[in-house]
Coordinates of C-alpha atoms in Angstrom, one line a residue:
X1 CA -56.3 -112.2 -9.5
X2 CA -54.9 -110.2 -6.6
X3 CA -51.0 -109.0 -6.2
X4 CA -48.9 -111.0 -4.0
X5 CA -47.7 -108.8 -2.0
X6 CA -44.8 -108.6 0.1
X7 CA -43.8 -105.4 2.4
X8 CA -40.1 -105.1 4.0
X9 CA -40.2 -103.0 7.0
X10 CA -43.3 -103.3 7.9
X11 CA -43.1 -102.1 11.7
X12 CA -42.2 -98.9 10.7
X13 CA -44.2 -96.0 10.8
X14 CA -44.5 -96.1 6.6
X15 CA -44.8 -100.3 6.7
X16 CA -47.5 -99.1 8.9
X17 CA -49.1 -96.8 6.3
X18 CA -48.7 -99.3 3.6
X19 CA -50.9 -101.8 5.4
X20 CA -53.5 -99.6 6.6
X21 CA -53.9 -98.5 3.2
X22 CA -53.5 -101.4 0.9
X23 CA -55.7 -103.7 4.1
X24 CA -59.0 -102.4 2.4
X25 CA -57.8 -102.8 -1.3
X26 CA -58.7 -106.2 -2.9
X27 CA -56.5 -105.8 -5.6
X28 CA -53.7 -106.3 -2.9
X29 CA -53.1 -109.4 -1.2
X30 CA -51.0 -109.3 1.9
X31 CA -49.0 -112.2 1.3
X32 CA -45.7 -111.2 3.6
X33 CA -44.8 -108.5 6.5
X34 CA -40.7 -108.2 7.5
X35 CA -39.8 -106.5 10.5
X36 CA -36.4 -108.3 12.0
X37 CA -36.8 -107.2 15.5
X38 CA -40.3 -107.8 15.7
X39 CA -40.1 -111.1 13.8
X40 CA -42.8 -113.6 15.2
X41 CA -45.0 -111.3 16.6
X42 CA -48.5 -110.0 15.5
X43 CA -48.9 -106.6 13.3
X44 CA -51.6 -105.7 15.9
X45 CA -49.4 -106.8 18.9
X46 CA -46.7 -103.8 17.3
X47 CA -49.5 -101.6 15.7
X48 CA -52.9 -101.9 18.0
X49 CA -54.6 -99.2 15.9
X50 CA -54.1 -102.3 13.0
X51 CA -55.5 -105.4 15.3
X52 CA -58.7 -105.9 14.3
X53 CA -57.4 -106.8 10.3
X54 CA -56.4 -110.4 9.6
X55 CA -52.8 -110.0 8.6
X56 CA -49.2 -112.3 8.1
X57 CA -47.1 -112.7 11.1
X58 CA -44.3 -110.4 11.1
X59 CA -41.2 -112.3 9.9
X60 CA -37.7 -111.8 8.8
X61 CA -36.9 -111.1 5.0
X62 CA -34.6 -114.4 4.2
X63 CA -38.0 -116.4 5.7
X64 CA -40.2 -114.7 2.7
X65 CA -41.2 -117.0 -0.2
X66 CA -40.8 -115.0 -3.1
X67 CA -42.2 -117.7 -6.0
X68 CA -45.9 -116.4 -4.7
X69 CA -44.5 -112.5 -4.6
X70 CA -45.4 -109.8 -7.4
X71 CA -44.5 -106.9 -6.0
X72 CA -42.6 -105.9 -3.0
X73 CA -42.9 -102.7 -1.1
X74 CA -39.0 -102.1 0.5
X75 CA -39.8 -99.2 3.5
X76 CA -36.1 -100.3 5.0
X77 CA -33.7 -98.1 6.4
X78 CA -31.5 -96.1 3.9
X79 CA -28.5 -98.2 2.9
X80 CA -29.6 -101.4 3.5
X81 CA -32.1 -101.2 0.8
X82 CA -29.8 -102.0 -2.2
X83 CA -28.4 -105.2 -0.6
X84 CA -32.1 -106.3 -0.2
X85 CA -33.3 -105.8 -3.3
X86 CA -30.4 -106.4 -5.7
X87 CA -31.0 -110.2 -4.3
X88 CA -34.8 -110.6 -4.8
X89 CA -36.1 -112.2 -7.8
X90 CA -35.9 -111.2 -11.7
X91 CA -40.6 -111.3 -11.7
X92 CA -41.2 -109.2 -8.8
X93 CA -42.1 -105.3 -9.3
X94 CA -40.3 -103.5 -6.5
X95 CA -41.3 -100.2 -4.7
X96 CA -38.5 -98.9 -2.4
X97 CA -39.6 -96.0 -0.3
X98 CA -35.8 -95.3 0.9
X99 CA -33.3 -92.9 -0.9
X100 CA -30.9 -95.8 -2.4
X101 CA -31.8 -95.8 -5.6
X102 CA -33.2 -91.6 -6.3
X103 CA -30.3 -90.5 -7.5
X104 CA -29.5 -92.0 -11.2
X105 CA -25.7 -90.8 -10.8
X106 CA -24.0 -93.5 -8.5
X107 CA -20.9 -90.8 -8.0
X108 CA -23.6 -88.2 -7.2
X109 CA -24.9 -91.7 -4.5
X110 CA -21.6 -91.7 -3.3
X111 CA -20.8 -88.0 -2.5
X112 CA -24.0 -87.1 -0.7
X113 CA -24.7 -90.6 1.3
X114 CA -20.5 -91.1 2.0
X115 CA -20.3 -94.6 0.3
X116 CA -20.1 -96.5 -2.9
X117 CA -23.4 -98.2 -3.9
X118 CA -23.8 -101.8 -3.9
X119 CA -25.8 -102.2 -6.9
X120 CA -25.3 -99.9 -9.5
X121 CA -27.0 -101.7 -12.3
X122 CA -29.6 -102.4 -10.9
X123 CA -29.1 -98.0 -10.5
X124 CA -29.1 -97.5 -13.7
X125 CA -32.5 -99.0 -14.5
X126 CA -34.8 -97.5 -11.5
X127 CA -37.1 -95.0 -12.5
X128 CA -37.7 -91.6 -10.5
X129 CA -41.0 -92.2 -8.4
X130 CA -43.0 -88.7 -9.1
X131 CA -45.8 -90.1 -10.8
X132 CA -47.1 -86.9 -12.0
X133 CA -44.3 -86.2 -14.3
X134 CA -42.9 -89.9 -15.1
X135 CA -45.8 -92.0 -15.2
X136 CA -45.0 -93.8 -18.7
X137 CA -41.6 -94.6 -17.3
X138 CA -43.4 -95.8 -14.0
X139 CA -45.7 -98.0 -16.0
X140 CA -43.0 -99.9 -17.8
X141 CA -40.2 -100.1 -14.5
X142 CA -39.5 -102.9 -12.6
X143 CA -37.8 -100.8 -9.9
X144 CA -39.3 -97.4 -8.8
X145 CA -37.3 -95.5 -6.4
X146 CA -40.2 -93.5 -4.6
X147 CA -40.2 -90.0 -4.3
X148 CA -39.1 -88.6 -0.6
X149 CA -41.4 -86.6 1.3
X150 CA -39.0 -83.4 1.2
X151 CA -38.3 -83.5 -2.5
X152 CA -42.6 -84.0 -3.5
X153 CA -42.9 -81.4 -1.5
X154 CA -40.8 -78.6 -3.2
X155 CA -40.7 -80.2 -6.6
X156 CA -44.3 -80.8 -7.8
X157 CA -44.7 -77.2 -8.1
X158 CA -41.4 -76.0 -9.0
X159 CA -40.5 -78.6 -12.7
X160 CA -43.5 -76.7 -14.1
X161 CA -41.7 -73.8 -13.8
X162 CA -38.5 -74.4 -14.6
X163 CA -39.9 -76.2 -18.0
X164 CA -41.6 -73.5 -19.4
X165 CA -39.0 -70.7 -17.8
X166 CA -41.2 -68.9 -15.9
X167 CA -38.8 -68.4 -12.4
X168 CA -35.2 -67.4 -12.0
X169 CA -33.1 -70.8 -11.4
X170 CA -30.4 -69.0 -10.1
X171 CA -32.7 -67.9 -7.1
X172 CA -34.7 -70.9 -6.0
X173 CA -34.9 -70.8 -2.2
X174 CA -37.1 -74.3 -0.3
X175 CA -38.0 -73.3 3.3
X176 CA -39.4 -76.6 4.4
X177 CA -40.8 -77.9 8.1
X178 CA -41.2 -81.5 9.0
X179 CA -43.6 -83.4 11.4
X180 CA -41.2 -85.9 13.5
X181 CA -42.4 -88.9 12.0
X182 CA -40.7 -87.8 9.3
X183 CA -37.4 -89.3 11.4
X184 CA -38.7 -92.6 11.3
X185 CA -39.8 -94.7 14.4
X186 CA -36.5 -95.9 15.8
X187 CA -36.1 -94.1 19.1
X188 CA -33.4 -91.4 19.2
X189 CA -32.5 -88.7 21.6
X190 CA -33.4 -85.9 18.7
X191 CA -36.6 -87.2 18.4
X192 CA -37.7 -87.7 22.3
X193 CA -40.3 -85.8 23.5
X194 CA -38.8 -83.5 25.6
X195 CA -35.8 -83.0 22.9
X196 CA -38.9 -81.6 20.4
X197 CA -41.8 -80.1 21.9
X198 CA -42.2 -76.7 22.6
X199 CA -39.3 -76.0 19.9
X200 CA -38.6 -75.8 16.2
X201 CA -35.1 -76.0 14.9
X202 CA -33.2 -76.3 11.2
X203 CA -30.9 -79.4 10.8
X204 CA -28.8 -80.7 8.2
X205 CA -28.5 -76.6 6.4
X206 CA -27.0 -76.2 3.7
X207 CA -26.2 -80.3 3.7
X208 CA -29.1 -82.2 3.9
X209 CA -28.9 -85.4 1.6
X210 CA -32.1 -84.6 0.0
X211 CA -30.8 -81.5 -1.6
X212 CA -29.0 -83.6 -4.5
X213 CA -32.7 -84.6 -5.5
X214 CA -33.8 -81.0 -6.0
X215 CA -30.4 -80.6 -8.0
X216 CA -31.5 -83.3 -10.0
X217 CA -35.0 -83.0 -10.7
X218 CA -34.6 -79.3 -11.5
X219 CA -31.7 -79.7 -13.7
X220 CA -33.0 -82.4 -15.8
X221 CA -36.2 -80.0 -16.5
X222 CA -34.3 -76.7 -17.0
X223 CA -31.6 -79.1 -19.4
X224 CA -28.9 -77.5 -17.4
X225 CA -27.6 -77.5 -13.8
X226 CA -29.6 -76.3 -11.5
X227 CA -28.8 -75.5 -7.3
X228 CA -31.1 -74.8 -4.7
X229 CA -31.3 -73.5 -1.2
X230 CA -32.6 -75.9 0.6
X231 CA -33.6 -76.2 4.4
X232 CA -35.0 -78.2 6.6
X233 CA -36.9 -78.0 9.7
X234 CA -38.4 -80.6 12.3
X235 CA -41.7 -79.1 14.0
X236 CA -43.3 -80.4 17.2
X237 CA -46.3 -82.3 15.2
X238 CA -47.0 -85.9 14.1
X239 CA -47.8 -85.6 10.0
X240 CA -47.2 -83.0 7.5
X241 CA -45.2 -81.0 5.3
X242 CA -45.2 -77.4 4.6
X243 CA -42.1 -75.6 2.0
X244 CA -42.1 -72.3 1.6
X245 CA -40.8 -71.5 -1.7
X246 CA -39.0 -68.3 -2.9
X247 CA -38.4 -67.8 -6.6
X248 CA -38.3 -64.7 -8.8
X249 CA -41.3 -64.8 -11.5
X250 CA -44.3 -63.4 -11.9
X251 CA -47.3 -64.6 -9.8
X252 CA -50.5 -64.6 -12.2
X253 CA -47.6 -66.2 -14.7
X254 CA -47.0 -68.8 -12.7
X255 CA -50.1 -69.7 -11.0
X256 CA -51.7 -70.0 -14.2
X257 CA -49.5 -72.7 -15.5
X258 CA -49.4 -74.8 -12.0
X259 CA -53.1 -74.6 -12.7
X260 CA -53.1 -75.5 -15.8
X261 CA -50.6 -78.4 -15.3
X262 CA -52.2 -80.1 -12.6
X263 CA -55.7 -79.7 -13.3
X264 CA -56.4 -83.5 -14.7
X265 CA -54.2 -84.7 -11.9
X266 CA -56.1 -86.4 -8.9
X267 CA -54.3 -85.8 -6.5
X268 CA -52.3 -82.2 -6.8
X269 CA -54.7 -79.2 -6.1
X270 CA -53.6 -76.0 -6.8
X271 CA -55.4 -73.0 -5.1
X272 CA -57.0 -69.9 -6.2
X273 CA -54.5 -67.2 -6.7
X274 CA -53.1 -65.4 -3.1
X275 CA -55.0 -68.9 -0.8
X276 CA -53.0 -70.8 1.5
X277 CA -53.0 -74.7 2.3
X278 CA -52.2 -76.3 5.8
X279 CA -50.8 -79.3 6.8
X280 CA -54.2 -80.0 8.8
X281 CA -55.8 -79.6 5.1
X282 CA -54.0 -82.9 3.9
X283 CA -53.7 -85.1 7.2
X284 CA -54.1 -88.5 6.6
X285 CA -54.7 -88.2 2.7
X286 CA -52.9 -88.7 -0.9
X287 CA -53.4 -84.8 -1.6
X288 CA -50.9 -82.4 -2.2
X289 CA -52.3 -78.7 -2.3
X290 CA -50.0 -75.8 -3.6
X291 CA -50.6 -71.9 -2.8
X292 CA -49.5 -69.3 -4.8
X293 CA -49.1 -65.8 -3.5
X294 CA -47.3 -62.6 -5.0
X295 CA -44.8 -60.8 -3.0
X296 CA -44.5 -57.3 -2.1
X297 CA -41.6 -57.3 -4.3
X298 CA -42.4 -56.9 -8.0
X299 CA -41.0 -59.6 -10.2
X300 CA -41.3 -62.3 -7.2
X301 CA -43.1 -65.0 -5.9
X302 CA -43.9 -67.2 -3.0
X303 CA -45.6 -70.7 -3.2
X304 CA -46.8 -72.6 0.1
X305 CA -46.7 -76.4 -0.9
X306 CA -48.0 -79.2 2.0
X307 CA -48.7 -82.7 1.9
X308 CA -48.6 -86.1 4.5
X309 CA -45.2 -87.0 4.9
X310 CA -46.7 -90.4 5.4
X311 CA -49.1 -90.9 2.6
X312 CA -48.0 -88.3 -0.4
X313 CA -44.7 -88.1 1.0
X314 CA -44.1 -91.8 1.2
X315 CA -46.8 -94.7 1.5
X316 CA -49.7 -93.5 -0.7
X317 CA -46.8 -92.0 -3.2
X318 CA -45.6 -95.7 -3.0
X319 CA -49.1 -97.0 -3.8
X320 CA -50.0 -94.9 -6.4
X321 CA -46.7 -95.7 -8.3
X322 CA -47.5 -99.7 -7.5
X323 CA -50.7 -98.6 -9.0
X324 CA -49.8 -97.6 -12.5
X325 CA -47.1 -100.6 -12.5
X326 CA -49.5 -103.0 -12.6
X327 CA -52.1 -101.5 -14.5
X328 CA -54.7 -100.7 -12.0
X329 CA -56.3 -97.1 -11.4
X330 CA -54.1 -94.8 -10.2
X331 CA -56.9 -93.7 -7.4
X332 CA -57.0 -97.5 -6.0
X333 CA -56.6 -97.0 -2.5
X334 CA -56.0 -93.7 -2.3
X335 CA -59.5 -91.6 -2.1
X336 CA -59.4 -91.3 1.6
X337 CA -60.8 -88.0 2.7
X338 CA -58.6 -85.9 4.8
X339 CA -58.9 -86.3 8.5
X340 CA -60.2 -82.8 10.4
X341 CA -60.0 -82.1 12.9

């Protein structure tokens, strides 16, 4: 029997992802679409490039049935998130693609996003959504708090590292750049056209809220605290991720073990020693590829780690959690090929 299936948020650019790529999957039934402000209409009247599938008419969350729900996708704003789901019911599986429920320290929640959060217990039991390091914890959760798009990025390759003590962890530097759908679809003035083409800036240095993920992620695999450099960039492109990564270890070192580590994984590809991905080489697909290059400087290395913000990053990360929750391949829905050009 196919998963009810409800998704909250669904007119925004990762809602959007979610049905594209769960519309083809028949282990996935489209029971329920939210969107509050575009509540009544069609999913093709918001998203044309989605009219042609039969779909729900967008509605608002409180109209949602939940008896015929299994699992709920929540792609809703940071900090409304918790509310929401603290409310739904005890037998739906839950998703959340926002930030509310990453961090497992709610002091840690309350220093980084400036507030106390609303449903701590409920905290305390979500498991971290990076399926290619907890996947028996994801298999067994009720709530996964889905990996952001930053943090996949920059910490797929590094916990391999930092387990087996390959790299420095006093010297970790992330260097990462942005497409601007990474801000999400509501319009604002730093995401207007004019305000980013033709330009490339760093925002939120030495602040960004995502930073505390790195922290935690690295620190819970070195068994000690662990700080890194971390800054972001917004570029003038749709899709896409790139981090630059600095750390001090030896290269053949470590791109043996990535190698080694990710090999049976489906959907993490680790070049041959001294190639480089690009962003273009992921577009549109689950795939994460990781390049591995030795410095000039002995003793150091740089790794070159891209992926879709909207798919790896967020949706198809989403999906491939949902995936193992239930049971089901962890591939389902996610073999698309890479669009080029």
């Amino acid at each position: 029997m196919a998963i009810g299936t409800a998704i909250l948020g669904a007119s925004g650019y990762t809602g959007a992802e979610l049905v594209r790529l769960l519309s083809v999957v028949p282990d996935y039934d489209l029971v329920a679409l939210s969107a509050d402000r575009k509540a009544g209409q069609g999913m093709g009247a918001v998203f044309p490039h989605l009219a042609h599938v039969p779909l729900p008419t967008l509605c608002r969350i409180e109209e949602i049935d939940f008896d015929g729900i299994d699992h709920v996708f929540c792609a809703l704003p940071h900090a409304t998130t918790q509310g929401v789901i603290r409310d739904l019911p005890a037998h739906v599986k839950i998703v959340d693609l926002s930030a509310d429920f990453r961090l497992r320290d709610p002091a840690a929640y309350e220093q980084w996003y400036g507030g106390a959060h609303s449903a701590t217990e409920l905290q305390k039991t979500a498991v971290y959504g990076l399926p290619e390091f907890y996947r028996a914890e994801i298999a067994t959760a009720r709530l996964v708090a889905s990996t952001g798009c930053y943090v996949a990025t920059g910490v797929t390759p590094l916990i391999p590292l930092v387990e087996q003590g390959l790299i420095d962890l006093d010297s970790i530097v992330v260097d990462a750049k942005s497409g601007v759908s990474g801000a999400g679809r509501a319009a604002r003035e730093g995401t207007l056209f004019a305000e980013v083409s033709e330009g490339f800036h760093a925002y939120g240095v030495g602040s960004h809220r995502h930073t505390a993920e790195y922290d935690q992620e690295l620190s819970r695999a070195a068994g000690r605290p662990v700080e890194v450099t971390f800054t972001p960039h917004l570029i003038p492109q749709n899709r896409g991720i790139l981090a630059t990564i600095y750390v001090a270890g030896e290269a053949d070192a470590i791109h043996a073990a990535l190698a080694t580590r990710f090999a049976p994984e489906p959907f993490v590809d680790v070049m041959p020693l001294g190639t480089l991905p690009h962003t273009r080489h992921v577009r549109g697909s689950n795939y994460q590829r990781i390049g591995v290059v030795p410095d000039r400087r002995a003793g150091r290395t740089i790794l070159v780690s891209v992926l879709d913000n909207l798919v790896k990053g967020a949706s198809g990360q989403a999906i491939q959690n949902a995936n193992i929750m239930h049971g089901l391949p962890e591939t389902t829905g996610l073999l698309q090929q890479p669009l080029f050009p």
